[in-house]
Short mmCIF file of N, CA and C in Angstrom, two decimals:
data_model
loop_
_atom_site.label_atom_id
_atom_site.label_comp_id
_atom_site.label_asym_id
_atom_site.label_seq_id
_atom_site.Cartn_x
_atom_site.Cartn_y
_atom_site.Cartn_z
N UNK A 1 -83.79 2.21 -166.19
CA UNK A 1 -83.15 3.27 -165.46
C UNK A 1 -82.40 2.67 -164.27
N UNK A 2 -81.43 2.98 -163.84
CA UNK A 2 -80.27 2.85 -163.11
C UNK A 2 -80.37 3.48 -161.55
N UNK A 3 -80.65 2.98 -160.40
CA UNK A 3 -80.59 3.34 -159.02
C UNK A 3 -79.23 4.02 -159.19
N UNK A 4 -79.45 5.41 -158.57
CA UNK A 4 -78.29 5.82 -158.01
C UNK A 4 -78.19 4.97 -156.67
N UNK A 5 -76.33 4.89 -156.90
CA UNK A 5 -76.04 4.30 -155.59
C UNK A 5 -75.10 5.73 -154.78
N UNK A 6 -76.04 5.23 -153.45
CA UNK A 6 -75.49 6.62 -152.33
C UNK A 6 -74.01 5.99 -151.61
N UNK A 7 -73.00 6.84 -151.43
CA UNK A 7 -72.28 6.92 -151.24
C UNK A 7 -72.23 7.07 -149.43
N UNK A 8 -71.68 6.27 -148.64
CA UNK A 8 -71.61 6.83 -147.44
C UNK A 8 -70.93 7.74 -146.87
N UNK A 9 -71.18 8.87 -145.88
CA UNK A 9 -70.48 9.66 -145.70
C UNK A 9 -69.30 9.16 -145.25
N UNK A 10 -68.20 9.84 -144.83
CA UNK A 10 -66.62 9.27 -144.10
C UNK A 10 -66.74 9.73 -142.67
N UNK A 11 -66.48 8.86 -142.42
CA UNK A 11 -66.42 8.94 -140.68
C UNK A 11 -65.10 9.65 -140.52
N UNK A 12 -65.15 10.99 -140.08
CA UNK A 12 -64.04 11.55 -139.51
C UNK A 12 -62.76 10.81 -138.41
N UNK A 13 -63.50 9.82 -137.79
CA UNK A 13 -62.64 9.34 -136.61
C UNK A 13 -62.09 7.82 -137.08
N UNK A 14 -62.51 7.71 -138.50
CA UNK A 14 -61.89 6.14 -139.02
C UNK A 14 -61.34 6.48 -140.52
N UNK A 15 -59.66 6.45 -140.21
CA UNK A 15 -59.01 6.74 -141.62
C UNK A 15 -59.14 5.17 -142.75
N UNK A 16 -59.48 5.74 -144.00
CA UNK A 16 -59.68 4.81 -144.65
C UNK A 16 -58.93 3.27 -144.29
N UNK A 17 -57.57 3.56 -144.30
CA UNK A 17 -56.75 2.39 -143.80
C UNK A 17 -56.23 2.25 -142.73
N UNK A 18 -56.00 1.04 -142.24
CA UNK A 18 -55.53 1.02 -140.73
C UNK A 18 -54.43 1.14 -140.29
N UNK A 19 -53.23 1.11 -141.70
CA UNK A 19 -52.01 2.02 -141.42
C UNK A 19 -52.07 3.00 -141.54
N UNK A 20 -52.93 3.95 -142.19
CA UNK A 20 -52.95 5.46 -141.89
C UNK A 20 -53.21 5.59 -140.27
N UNK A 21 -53.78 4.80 -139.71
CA UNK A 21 -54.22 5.41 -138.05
C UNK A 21 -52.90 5.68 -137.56
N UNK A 22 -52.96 6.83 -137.09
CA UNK A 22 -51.69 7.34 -135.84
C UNK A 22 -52.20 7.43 -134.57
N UNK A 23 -51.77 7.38 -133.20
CA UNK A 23 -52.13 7.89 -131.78
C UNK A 23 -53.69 8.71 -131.92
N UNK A 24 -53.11 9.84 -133.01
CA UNK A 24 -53.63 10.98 -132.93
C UNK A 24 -55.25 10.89 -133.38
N UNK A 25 -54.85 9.57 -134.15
CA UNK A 25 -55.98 9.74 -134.81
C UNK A 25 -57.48 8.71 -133.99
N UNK A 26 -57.00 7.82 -132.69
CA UNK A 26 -57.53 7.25 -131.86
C UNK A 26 -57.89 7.83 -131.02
N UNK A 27 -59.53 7.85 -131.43
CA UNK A 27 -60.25 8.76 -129.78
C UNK A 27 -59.87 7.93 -128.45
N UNK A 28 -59.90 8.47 -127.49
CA UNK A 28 -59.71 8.03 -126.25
C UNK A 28 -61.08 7.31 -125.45
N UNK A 29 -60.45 6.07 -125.34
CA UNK A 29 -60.91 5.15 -124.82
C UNK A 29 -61.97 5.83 -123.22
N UNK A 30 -63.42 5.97 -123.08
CA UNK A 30 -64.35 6.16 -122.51
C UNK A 30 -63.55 5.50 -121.06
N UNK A 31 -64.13 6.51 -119.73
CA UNK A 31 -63.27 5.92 -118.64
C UNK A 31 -64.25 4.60 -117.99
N UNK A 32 -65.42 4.50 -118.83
CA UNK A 32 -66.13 3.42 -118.27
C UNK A 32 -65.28 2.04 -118.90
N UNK A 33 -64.66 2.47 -119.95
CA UNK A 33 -64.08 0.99 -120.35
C UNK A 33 -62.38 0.48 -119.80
N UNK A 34 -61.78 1.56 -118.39
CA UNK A 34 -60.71 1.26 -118.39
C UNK A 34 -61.01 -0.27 -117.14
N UNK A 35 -59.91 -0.82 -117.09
CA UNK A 35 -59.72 -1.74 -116.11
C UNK A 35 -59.96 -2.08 -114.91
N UNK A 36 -60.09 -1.40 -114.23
CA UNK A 36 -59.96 -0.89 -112.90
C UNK A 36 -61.44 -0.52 -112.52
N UNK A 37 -62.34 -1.24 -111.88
CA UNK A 37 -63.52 -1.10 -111.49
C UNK A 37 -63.74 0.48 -110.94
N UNK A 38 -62.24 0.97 -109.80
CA UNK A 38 -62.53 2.34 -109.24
C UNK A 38 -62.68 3.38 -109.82
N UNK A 39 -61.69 3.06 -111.34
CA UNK A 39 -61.56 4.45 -112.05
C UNK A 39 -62.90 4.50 -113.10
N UNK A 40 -63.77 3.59 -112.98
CA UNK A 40 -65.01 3.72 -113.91
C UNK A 40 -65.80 4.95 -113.77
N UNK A 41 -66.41 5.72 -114.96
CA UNK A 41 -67.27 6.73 -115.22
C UNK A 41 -68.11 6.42 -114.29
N UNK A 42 -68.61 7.07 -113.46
CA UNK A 42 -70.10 7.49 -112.77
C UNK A 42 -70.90 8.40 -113.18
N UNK A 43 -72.09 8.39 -113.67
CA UNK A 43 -72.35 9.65 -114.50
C UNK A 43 -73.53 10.02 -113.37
N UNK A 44 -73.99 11.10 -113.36
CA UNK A 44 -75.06 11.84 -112.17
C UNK A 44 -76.53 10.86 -112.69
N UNK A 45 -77.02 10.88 -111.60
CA UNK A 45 -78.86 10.27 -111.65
C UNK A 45 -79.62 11.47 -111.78
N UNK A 46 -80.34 12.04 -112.57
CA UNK A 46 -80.67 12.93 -112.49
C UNK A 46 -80.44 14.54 -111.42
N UNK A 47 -81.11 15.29 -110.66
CA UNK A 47 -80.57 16.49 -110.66
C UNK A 47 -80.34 15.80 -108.87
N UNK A 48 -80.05 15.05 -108.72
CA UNK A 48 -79.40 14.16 -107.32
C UNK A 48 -77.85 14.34 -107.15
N UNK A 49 -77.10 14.34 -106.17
CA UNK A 49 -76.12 13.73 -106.27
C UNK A 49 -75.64 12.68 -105.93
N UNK A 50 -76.15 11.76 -106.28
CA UNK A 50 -75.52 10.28 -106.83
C UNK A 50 -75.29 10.48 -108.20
N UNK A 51 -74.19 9.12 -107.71
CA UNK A 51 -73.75 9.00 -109.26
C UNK A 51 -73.71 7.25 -109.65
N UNK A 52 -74.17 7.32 -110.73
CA UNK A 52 -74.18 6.20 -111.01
C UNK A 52 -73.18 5.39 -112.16
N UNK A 53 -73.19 3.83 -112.27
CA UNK A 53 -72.80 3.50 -113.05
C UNK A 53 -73.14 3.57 -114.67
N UNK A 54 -72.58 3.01 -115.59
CA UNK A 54 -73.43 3.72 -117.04
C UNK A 54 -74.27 2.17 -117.52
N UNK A 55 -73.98 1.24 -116.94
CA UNK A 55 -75.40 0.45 -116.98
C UNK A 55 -75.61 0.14 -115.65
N UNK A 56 -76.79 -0.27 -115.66
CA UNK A 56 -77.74 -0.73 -114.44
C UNK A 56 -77.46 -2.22 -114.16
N UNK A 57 -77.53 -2.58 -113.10
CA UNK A 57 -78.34 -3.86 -113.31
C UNK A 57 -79.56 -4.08 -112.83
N UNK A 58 -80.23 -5.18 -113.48
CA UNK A 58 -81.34 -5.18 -113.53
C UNK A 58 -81.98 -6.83 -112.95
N UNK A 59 -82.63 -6.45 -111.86
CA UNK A 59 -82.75 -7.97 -111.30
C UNK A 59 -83.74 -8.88 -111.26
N UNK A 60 -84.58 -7.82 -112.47
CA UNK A 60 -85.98 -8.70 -112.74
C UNK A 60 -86.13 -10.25 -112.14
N UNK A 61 -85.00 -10.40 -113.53
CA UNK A 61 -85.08 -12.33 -113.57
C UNK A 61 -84.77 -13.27 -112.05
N UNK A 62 -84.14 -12.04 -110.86
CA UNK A 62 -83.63 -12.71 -109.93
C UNK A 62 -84.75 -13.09 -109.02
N UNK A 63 -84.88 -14.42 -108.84
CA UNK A 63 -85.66 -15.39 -107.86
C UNK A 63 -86.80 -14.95 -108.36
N UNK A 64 -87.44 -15.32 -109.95
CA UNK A 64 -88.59 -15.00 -110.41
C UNK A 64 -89.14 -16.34 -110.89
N UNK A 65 -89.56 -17.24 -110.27
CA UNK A 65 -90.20 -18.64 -110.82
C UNK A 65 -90.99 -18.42 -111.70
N UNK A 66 -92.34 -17.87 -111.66
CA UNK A 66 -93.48 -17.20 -112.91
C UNK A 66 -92.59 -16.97 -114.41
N UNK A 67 -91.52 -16.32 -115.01
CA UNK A 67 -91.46 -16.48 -115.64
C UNK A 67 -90.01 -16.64 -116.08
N UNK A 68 -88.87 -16.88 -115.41
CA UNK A 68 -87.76 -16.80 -115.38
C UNK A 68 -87.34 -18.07 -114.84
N UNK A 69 -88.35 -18.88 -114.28
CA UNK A 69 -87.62 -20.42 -113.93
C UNK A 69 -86.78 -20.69 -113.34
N UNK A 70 -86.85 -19.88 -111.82
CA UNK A 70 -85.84 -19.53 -110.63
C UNK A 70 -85.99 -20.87 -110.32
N UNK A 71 -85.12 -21.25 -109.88
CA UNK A 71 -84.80 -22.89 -109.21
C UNK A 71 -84.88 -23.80 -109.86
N UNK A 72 -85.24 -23.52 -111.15
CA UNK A 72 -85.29 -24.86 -112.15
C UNK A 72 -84.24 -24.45 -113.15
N UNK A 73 -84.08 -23.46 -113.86
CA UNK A 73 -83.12 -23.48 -114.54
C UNK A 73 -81.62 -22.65 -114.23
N UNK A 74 -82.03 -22.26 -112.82
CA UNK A 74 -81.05 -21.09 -111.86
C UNK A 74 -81.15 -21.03 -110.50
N UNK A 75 -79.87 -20.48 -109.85
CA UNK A 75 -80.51 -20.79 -108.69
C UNK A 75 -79.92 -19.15 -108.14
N UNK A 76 -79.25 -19.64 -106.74
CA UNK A 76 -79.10 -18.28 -105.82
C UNK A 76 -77.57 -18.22 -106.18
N UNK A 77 -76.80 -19.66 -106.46
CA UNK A 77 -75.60 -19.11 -106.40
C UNK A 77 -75.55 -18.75 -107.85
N UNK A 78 -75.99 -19.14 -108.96
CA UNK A 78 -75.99 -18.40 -110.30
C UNK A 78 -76.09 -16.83 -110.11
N UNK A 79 -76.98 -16.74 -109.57
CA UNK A 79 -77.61 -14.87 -109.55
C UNK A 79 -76.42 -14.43 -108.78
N UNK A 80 -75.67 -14.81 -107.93
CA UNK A 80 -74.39 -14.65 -107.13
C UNK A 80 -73.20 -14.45 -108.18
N UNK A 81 -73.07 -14.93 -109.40
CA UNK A 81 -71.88 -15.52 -109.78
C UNK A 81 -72.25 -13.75 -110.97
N UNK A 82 -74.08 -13.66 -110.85
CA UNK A 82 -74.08 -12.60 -112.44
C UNK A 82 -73.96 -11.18 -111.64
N UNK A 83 -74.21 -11.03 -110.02
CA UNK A 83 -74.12 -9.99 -109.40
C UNK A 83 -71.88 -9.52 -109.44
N UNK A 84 -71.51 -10.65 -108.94
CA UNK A 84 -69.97 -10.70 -108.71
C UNK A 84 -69.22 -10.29 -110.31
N UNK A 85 -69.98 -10.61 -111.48
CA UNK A 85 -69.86 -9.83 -112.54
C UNK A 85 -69.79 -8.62 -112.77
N UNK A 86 -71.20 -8.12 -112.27
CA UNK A 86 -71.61 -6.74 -112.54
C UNK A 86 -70.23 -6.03 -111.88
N UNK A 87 -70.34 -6.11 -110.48
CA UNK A 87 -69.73 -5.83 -109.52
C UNK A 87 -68.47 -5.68 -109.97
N UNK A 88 -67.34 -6.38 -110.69
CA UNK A 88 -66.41 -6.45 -111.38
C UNK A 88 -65.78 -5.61 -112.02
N UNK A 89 -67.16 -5.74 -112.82
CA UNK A 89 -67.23 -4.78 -114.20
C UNK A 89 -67.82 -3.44 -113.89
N UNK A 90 -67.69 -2.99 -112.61
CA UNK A 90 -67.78 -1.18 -112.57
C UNK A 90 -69.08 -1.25 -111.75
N UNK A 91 -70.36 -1.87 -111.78
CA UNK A 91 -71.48 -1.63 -111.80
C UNK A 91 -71.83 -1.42 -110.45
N UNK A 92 -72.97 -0.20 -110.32
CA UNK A 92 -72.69 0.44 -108.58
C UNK A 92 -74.39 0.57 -108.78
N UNK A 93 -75.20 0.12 -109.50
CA UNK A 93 -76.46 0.94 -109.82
C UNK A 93 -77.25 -0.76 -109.80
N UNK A 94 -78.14 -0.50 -109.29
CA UNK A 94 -79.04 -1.88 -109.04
C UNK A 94 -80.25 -2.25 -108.85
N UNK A 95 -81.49 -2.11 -109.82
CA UNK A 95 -82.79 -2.39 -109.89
C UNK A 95 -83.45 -3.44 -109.84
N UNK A 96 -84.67 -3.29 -109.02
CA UNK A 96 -85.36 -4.65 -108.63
C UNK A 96 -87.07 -3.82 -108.20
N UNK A 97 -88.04 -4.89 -107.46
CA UNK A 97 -89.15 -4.22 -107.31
C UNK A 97 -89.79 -5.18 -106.47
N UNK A 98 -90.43 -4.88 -105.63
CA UNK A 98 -91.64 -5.45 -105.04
C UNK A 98 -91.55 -6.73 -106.05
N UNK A 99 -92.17 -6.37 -107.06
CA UNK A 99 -93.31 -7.77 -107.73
C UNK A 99 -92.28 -8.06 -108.38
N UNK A 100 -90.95 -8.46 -108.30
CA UNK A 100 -90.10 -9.08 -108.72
C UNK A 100 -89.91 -10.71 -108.12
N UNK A 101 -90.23 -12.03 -108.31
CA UNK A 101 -90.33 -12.99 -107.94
C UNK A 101 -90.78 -12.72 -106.33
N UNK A 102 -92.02 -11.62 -106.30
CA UNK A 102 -93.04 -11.53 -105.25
C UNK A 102 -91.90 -11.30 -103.70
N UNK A 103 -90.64 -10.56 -104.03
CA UNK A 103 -90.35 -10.05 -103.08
C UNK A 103 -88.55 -10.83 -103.15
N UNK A 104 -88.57 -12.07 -103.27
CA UNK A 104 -87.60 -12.93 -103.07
C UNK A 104 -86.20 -11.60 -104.04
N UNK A 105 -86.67 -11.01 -105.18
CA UNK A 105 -85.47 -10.65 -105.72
C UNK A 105 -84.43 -9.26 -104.66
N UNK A 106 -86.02 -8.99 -104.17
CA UNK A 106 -85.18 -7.71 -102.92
C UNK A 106 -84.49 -8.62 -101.90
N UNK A 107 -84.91 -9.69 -101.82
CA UNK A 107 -83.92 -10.21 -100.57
C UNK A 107 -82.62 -11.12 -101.12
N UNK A 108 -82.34 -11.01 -102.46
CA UNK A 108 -81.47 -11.80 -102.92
C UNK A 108 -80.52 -11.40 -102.94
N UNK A 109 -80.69 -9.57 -103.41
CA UNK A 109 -80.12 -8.51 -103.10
C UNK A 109 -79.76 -8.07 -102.14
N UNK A 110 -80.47 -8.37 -101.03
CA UNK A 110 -79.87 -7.94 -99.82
C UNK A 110 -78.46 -8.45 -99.50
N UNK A 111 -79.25 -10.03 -99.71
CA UNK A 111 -77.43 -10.82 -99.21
C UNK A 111 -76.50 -10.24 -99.67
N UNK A 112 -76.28 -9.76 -101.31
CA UNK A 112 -75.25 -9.33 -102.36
C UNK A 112 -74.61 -8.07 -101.87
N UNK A 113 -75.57 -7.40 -101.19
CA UNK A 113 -75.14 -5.98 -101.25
C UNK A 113 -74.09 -5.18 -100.69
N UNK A 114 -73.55 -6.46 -99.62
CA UNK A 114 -72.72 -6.33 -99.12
C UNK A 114 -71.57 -6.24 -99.33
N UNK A 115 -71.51 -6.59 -100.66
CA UNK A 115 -70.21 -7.25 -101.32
C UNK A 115 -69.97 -5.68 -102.28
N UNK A 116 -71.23 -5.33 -102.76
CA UNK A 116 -71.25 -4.22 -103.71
C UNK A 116 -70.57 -2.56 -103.11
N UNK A 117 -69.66 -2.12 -104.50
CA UNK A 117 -69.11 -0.74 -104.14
C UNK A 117 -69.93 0.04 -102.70
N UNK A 118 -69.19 0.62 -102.11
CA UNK A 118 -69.99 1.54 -101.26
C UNK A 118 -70.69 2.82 -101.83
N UNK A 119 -70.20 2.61 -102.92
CA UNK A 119 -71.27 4.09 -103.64
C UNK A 119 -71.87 3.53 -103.92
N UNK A 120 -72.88 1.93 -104.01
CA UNK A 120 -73.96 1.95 -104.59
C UNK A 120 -75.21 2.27 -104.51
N UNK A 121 -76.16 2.20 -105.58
CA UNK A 121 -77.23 2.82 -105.35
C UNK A 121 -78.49 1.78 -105.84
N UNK A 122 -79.58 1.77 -105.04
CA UNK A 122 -80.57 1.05 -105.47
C UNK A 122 -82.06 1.07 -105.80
N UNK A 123 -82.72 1.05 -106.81
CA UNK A 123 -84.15 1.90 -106.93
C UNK A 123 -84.98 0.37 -106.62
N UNK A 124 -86.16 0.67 -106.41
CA UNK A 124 -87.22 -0.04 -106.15
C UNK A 124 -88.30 -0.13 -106.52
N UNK A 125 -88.76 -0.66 -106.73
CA UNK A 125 -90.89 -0.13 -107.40
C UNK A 125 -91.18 -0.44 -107.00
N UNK A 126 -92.83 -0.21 -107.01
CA UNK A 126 -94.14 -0.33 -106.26
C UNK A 126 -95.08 -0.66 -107.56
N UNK A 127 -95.70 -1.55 -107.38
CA UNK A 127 -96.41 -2.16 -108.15
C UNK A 127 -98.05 -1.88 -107.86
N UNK A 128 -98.55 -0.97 -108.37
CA UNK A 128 -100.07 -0.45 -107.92
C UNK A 128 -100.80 -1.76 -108.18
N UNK A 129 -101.33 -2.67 -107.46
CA UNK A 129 -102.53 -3.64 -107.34
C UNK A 129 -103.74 -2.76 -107.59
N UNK A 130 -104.47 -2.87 -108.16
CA UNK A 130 -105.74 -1.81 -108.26
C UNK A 130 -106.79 -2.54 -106.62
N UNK A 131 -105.85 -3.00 -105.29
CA UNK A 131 -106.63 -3.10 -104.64
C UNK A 131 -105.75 -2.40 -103.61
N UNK A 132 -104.71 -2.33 -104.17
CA UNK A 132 -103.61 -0.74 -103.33
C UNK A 132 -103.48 0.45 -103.36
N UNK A 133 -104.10 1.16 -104.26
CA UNK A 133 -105.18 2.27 -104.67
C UNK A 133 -105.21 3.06 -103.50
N UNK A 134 -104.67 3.32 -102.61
CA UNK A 134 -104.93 3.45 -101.00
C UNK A 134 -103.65 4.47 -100.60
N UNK A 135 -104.40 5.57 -99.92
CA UNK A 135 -103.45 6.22 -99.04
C UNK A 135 -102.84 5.72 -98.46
N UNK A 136 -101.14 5.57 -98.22
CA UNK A 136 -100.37 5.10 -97.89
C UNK A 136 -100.13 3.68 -98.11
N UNK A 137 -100.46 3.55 -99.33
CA UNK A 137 -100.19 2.04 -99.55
C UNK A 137 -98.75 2.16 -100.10
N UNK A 138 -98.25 3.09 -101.03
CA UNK A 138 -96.99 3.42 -101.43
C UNK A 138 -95.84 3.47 -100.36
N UNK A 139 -95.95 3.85 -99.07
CA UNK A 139 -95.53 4.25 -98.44
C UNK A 139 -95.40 2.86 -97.15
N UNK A 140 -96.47 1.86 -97.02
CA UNK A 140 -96.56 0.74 -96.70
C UNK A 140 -95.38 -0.28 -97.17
N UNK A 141 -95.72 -0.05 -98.82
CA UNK A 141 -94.75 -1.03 -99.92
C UNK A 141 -93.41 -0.73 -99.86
N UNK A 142 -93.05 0.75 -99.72
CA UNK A 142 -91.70 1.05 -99.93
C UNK A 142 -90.92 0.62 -97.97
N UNK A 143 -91.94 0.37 -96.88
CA UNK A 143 -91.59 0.04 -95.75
C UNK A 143 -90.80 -1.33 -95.86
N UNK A 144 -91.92 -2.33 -96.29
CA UNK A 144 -91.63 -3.72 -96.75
C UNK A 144 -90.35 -4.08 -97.97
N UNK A 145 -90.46 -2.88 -98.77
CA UNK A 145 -89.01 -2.84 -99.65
C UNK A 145 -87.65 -3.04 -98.60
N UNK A 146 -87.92 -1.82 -98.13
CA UNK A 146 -86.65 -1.50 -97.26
C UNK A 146 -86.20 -2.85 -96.23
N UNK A 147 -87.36 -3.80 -95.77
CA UNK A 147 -87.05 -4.62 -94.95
C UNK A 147 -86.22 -5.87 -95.28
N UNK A 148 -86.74 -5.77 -96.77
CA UNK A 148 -86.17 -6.97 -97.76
C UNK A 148 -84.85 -6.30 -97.83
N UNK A 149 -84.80 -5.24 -98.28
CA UNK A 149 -83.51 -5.06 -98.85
C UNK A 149 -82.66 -5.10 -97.98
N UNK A 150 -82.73 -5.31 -96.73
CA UNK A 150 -81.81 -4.28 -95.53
C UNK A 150 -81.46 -3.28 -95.81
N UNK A 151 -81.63 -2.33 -95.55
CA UNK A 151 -81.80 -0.60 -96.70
C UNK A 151 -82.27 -0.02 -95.59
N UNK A 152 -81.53 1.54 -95.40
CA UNK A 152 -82.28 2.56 -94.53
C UNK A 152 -82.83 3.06 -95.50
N UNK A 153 -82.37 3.51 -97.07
CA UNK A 153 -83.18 4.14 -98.10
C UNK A 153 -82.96 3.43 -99.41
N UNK A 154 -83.46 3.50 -99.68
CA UNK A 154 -83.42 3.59 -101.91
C UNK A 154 -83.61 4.95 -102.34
#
């Protein structure tokens, strides 16, 4: 007996051939992908008004020796050269944490931030130690965030 073979559906927005494509038939290019860092999509952060970029960056790896091999296989001006990227390329949105190379990645950030859009925005974590368990320890951590970061808020 013989597998039926399934047929894929047709993509409405891709004419079989690529001389059939007209103007008309090319969706419009997303405003996150035009040129121009200013005219990039910002889409809302939840029911806030900020707005953010449509990726993040993410600064785990920045000044993380434990498992990212900060200074041995990277340094500050590398993380400089991948921030001046982001930055480039639209990016206004910027995550990091406490237990990110034990503090060093909030201050790596700090230096950068200066350079970054004025709409940007930056989140932070708190890393519960089960010996931080403690009223106002959240509130301790997010003090010490802010100091690293040079930040009145996140």
């Amino acid at each position: 007996m013989r597998a039926a073979r399934i047929k894929p559906a047709p993509n409405p927005r891709s004419p079989s051939t690529a001389k059939d494509r007209t103007p008309a038939d090319v969706p419009p290019r997303d405003n996150a992908m035009t040129s121009n860092p200013a005219n990039r999509a910002r889409l809302p952060l939840g029911t806030s008004n900020l707005r953010i970029s449509p990726m993040g960056i993410g600064a785990w790896s920045w000044g993380d020796r434990l498992y990212w091999n900060y200074g041995r296989g990277y340094g500050e001006e590398d993380v400089g050269e991948a921030f001046e990227v982001c930055v480039a390329g639209g990016g206004n949105f910027f995550d990091t944490a406490e237990i990110y190379g034990f503090g060093r990645s909030e201050r790596l950030l700090a230096g950068l931030l200066p350079e970054a859009p004025s709409d940007r925005v930056v989140t932070t974590k708190f890393f519960p130690f089960p010996w931080r368990l403690t009223r106002g320890a959240v509130m301790r951590a997010l003090r010490r965030s802010l100091r690293r970061l040079a930040l009145p808020r996140v």
